[in-house]
XYZ file of N, CA and C in Angstrom:
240
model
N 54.656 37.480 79.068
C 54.248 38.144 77.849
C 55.501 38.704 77.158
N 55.695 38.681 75.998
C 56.882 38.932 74.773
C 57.219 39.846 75.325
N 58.222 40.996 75.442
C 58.665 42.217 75.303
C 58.557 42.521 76.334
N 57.623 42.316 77.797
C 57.164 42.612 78.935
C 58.516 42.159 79.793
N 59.075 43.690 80.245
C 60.252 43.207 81.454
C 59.858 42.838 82.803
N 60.700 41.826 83.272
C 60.941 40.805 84.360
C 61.035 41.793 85.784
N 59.776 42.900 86.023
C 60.162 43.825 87.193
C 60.543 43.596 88.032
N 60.368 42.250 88.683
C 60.252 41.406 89.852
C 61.678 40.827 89.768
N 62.353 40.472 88.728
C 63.788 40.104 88.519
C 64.765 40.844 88.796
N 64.368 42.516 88.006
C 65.079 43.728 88.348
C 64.736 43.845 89.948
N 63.904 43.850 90.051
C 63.564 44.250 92.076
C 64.688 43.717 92.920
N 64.648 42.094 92.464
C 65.240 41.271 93.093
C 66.886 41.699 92.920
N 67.549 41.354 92.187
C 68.900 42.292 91.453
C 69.261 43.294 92.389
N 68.181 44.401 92.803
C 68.430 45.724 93.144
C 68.145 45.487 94.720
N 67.889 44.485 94.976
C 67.743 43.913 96.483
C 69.003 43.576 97.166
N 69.606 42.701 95.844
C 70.642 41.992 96.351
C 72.212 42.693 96.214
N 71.627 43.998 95.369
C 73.460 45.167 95.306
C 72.282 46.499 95.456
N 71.977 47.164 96.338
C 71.033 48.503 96.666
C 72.109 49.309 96.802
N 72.008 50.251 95.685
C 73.079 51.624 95.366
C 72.745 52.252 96.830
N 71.606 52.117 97.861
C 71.872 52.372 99.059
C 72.422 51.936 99.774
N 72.802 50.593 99.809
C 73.922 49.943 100.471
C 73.317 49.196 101.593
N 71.543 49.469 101.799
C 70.944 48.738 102.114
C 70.970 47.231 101.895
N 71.003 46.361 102.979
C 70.908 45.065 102.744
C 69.607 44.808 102.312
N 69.175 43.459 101.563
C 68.002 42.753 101.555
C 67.333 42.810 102.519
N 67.700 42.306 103.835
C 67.274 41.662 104.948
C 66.408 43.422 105.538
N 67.749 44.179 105.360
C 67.377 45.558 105.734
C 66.300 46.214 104.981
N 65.894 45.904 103.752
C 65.424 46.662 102.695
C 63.675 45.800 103.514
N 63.782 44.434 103.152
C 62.527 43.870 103.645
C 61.927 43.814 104.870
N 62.754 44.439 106.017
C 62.723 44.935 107.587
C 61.602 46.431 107.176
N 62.280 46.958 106.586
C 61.493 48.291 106.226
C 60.450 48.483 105.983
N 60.181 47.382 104.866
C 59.222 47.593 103.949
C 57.825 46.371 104.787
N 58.484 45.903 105.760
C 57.010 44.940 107.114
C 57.108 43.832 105.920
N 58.172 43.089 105.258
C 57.788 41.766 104.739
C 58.856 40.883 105.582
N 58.831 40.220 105.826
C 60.082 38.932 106.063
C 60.868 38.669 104.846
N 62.311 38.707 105.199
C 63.128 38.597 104.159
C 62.648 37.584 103.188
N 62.377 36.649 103.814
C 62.243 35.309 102.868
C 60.916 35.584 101.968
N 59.814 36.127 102.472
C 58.610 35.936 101.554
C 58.707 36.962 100.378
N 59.537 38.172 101.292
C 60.045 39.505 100.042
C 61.114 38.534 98.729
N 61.955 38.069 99.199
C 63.093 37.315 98.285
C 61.890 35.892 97.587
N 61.488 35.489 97.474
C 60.140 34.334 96.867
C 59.039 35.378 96.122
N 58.882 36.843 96.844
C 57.920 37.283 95.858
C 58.406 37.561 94.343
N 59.875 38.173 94.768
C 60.571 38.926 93.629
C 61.523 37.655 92.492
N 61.822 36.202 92.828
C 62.093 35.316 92.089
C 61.349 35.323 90.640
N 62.085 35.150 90.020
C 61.583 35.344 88.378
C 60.428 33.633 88.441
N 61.423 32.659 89.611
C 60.828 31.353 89.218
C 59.675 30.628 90.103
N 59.616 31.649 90.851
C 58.241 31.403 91.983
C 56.982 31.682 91.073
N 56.364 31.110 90.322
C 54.751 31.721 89.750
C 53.670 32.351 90.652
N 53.582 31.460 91.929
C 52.669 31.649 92.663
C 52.546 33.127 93.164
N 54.063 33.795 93.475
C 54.213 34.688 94.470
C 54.440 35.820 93.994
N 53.785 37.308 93.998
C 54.597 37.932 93.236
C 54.397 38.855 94.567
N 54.945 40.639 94.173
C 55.328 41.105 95.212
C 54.019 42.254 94.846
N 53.787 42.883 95.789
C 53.099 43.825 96.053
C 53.600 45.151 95.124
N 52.720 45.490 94.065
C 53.051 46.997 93.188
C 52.879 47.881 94.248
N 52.168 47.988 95.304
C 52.450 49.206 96.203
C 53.474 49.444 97.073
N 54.066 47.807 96.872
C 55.398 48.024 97.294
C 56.335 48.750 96.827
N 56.485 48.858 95.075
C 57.335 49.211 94.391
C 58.173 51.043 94.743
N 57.345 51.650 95.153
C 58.077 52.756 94.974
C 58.768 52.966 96.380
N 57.916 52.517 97.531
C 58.756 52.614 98.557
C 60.674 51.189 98.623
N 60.436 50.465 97.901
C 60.719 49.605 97.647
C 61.871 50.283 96.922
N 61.975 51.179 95.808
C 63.001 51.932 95.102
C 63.542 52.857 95.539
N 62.592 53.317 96.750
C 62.926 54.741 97.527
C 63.944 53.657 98.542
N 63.805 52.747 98.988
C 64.718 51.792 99.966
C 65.952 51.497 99.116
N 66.401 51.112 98.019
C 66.773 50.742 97.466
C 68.039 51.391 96.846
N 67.070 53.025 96.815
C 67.941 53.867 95.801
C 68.667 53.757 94.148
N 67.226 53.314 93.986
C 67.524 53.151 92.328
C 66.057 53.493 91.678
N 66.005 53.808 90.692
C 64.617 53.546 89.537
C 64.844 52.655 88.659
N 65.359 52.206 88.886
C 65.606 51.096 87.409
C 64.331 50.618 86.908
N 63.585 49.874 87.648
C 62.310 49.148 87.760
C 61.457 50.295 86.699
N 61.988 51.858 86.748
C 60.911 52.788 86.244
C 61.334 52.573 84.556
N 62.823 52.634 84.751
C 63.554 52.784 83.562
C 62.768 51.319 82.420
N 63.094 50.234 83.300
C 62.640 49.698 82.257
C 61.428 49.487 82.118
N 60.727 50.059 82.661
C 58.924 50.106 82.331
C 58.795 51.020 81.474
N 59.319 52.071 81.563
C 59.457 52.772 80.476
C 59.986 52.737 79.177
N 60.955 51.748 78.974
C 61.071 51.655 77.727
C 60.587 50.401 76.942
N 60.097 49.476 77.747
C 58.686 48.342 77.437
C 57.841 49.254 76.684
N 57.446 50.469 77.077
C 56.338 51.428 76.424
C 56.569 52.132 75.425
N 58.066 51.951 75.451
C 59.039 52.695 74.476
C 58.497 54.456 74.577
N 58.940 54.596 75.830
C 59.487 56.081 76.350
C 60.856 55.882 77.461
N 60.937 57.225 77.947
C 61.839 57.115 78.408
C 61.221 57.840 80.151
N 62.111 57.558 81.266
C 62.070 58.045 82.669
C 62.909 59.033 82.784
């Protein structure tokens, strides 16, 4: 959808450099997914797969970022 940001792109991004310094492998250990099905959910080019929204905050809390909030928020045009 037009204007609608790529959360799952940002996820992925923030998977692969985590201002926690958390690895991927580490981040998806945490969170009970297998690296591989976590890294296929969050692909911009997988259709089938997407990742779990209840994942998301523990997922940012792993991560150590909001970004994912940031730009949902300004899709709505507010701010986090």
């Amino acid at each position: 959808m037009e204007g609608t940001p790529d959360i799952a792109a940002v996820c992925q991004r923030l998977a692969k450099g985590a201002p926690s310094r958390l690895s991927a492998e580490q981040i998806a250990d945490r969170l009970g997914r297998p690296y591989n099905t976590m890294m296929s959910e969050l692909s911009p080019f997988r259709e089938g797969h997407k990742f779990d929204v209840n994942l998301l905050v523990p997922f940012m809390r792993l991560a150590g970022s909001t970004e994912p909030l940031h730009e949902m928020a300004r899709a709505m045009g507010g701010v986090y």
